[in-house]
Amino acid sequence: MDNCIFCKIIKGDIPAKIVYEDDFAIAFLDISPCTEGHTVVIPKQHFEKFTDMDEEDAGKLFASVNKVAKAVEKALNLEGSNIGLNNGKAAGQEVPHVHVHIIPRKEGDNGGAIQSIVKTYPKTDNLEELKEKIKESVK
Ligand code: 5GP
Ligand code: ZN
C-alpha cells in the first residue's frame, strides 16, 4: 500500500528501529512507546485489520509475536508484558496495517490490565444466547 506508513517501513523508505525480521513479519520499536521497549510486530503483507487475515497468516504472525515477546522480556529483564492489538478504528487502531503491540510491564508501574481498556457493564443474563450466536457464526 503506497500511502501506508508501516508498508514504508517494510520497504525501508522510512527508518525504524527493527529488532526482528523473517519472511512473513518484522518487529520494530514503537516511536511513541507506552513503556520502555514497546515493540510492534507486523506482517509484511498489508492487511488493514487482524480479522482480514486468514487463520494461517494469523498463526504465522503470532509465531513471530511469541518469539519477539520472549526476546523483549529477556533483554529488558521484564516481569511481564501486555500483548495485543487494536482491531479497527472503533477499537483505537490508528495505523491501518495490522500490528501487534508488545508492551513491557513491571510491578508497580501503575498500568492496568487489558480488561481496563473499556467497560460498558453489559447485562450478563443473556450469556447462553450470546454463546449460541457466536458459536453459529464460527466457520
Ligand atoms: P494503533 O493505535 O494503530 O494500534 O497504534 C499505532 C502505533 O504505531 C502507535 O503506538 C504509534 O506510536 C506507532 N507508530 C505510528 N507511526 C509510527 C512510525 O512511523 N514509526 C514507528 N516506529 N511507530 C509508529
Ligand atoms: Zn501497510
PDB file of C-alpha atoms in Angstrom, residues 59-119:
ATOM      1  CA  GLY A  59      -0.872 -18.066  13.014  1.00  0.00           C
ATOM      2  CA  LYS A  60       2.380 -17.051  11.339  1.00  0.00           C
ATOM      3  CA  LEU A  61       2.078 -13.537  12.741  1.00  0.00           C
ATOM      4  CA  PHE A  62       1.583 -14.826  16.265  1.00  0.00           C
ATOM      5  CA  ALA A  63       4.512 -17.233  15.947  1.00  0.00           C
ATOM      6  CA  SER A  64       6.685 -14.159  15.344  1.00  0.00           C
ATOM      7  CA  VAL A  65       4.966 -12.281  18.185  1.00  0.00           C
ATOM      8  CA  ASN A  66       5.777 -15.155  20.534  1.00  0.00           C
ATOM      9  CA  LYS A  67       9.444 -15.101  19.513  1.00  0.00           C
ATOM     10  CA  VAL A  68       9.794 -11.327  19.826  1.00  0.00           C
ATOM     11  CA  ALA A  69       7.894 -11.117  23.139  1.00  0.00           C
ATOM     12  CA  LYS A  70      10.265 -13.663  24.677  1.00  0.00           C
ATOM     13  CA  ALA A  71      13.240 -11.665  23.384  1.00  0.00           C
ATOM     14  CA  VAL A  72      11.893  -8.343  24.713  1.00  0.00           C
ATOM     15  CA  GLU A  73      11.157  -9.842  28.135  1.00  0.00           C
ATOM     16  CA  LYS A  74      14.621 -11.410  28.316  1.00  0.00           C
ATOM     17  CA  ALA A  75      16.543  -8.407  27.008  1.00  0.00           C
ATOM     18  CA  LEU A  76      14.847  -5.948  29.333  1.00  0.00           C
ATOM     19  CA  ASN A  77      14.526  -8.205  32.389  1.00  0.00           C
ATOM     20  CA  LEU A  78      10.786  -7.769  32.446  1.00  0.00           C
ATOM     21  CA  GLU A  79       8.280  -9.131  34.901  1.00  0.00           C
ATOM     22  CA  GLY A  80       5.558  -9.261  32.243  1.00  0.00           C
ATOM     23  CA  SER A  81       4.074  -7.652  29.159  1.00  0.00           C
ATOM     24  CA  ASN A  82       0.728  -6.828  27.616  1.00  0.00           C
ATOM     25  CA  ILE A  83       0.396  -8.317  24.157  1.00  0.00           C
ATOM     26  CA  GLY A  84      -2.496  -7.356  21.922  1.00  0.00           C
ATOM     27  CA  LEU A  85      -3.826  -5.373  19.049  1.00  0.00           C
ATOM     28  CA  ASN A  86      -6.336  -2.682  18.320  1.00  0.00           C
ATOM     29  CA  ASN A  87      -8.559  -4.245  15.668  1.00  0.00           C
ATOM     30  CA  GLY A  88     -10.317  -1.465  13.767  1.00  0.00           C
ATOM     31  CA  LYS A  89     -10.867   2.250  14.309  1.00  0.00           C
ATOM     32  CA  ALA A  90     -13.552   1.685  16.926  1.00  0.00           C
ATOM     33  CA  ALA A  91     -11.006  -0.236  18.975  1.00  0.00           C
ATOM     34  CA  GLY A  92      -8.391   2.512  18.777  1.00  0.00           C
ATOM     35  CA  GLN A  93      -6.478   1.373  15.689  1.00  0.00           C
ATOM     36  CA  GLU A  94      -4.792   4.408  14.155  1.00  0.00           C
ATOM     37  CA  VAL A  95      -2.380   2.830  11.692  1.00  0.00           C
ATOM     38  CA  PRO A  96      -4.436   0.765   9.222  1.00  0.00           C
ATOM     39  CA  HIS A  97      -1.854  -2.014   8.855  1.00  0.00           C
ATOM     40  CA  VAL A  98      -2.165  -4.928  11.301  1.00  0.00           C
ATOM     41  CA  HIS A  99       0.289  -4.637  14.206  1.00  0.00           C
ATOM     42  CA  VAL A 100       0.562  -6.469  17.489  1.00  0.00           C
ATOM     43  CA  HIS A 101       1.749  -4.380  20.435  1.00  0.00           C
ATOM     44  CA  ILE A 102       4.189  -5.866  22.943  1.00  0.00           C
ATOM     45  CA  ILE A 103       4.110  -3.502  25.910  1.00  0.00           C
ATOM     46  CA  PRO A 104       6.694  -4.220  28.612  1.00  0.00           C
ATOM     47  CA  ARG A 105       5.376  -4.236  32.184  1.00  0.00           C
ATOM     48  CA  LYS A 106       6.921  -4.070  35.619  1.00  0.00           C
ATOM     49  CA  GLU A 107       5.387  -4.489  39.066  1.00  0.00           C
ATOM     50  CA  GLY A 108       4.233  -1.098  40.365  1.00  0.00           C
ATOM     51  CA  ASP A 109       4.284   0.688  37.003  1.00  0.00           C
ATOM     52  CA  ASN A 110       0.726   1.890  37.646  1.00  0.00           C
ATOM     53  CA  GLY A 111      -0.593   0.360  34.426  1.00  0.00           C
ATOM     54  CA  GLY A 112      -3.784  -1.647  34.152  1.00  0.00           C
ATOM     55  CA  ALA A 113      -4.825  -4.921  32.588  1.00  0.00           C
ATOM     56  CA  ILE A 114      -6.150  -5.304  29.059  1.00  0.00           C
ATOM     57  CA  GLN A 115      -9.671  -5.522  30.514  1.00  0.00           C
ATOM     58  CA  SER A 116      -9.349  -1.914  31.696  1.00  0.00           C
ATOM     59  CA  ILE A 117      -9.419  -0.568  28.109  1.00  0.00           C
ATOM     60  CA  VAL A 118     -13.228  -0.417  28.109  1.00  0.00           C
ATOM     61  CA  LYS A 119     -16.055  -1.322  30.455  1.00  0.00           C
TER      62      LYS A 119
END
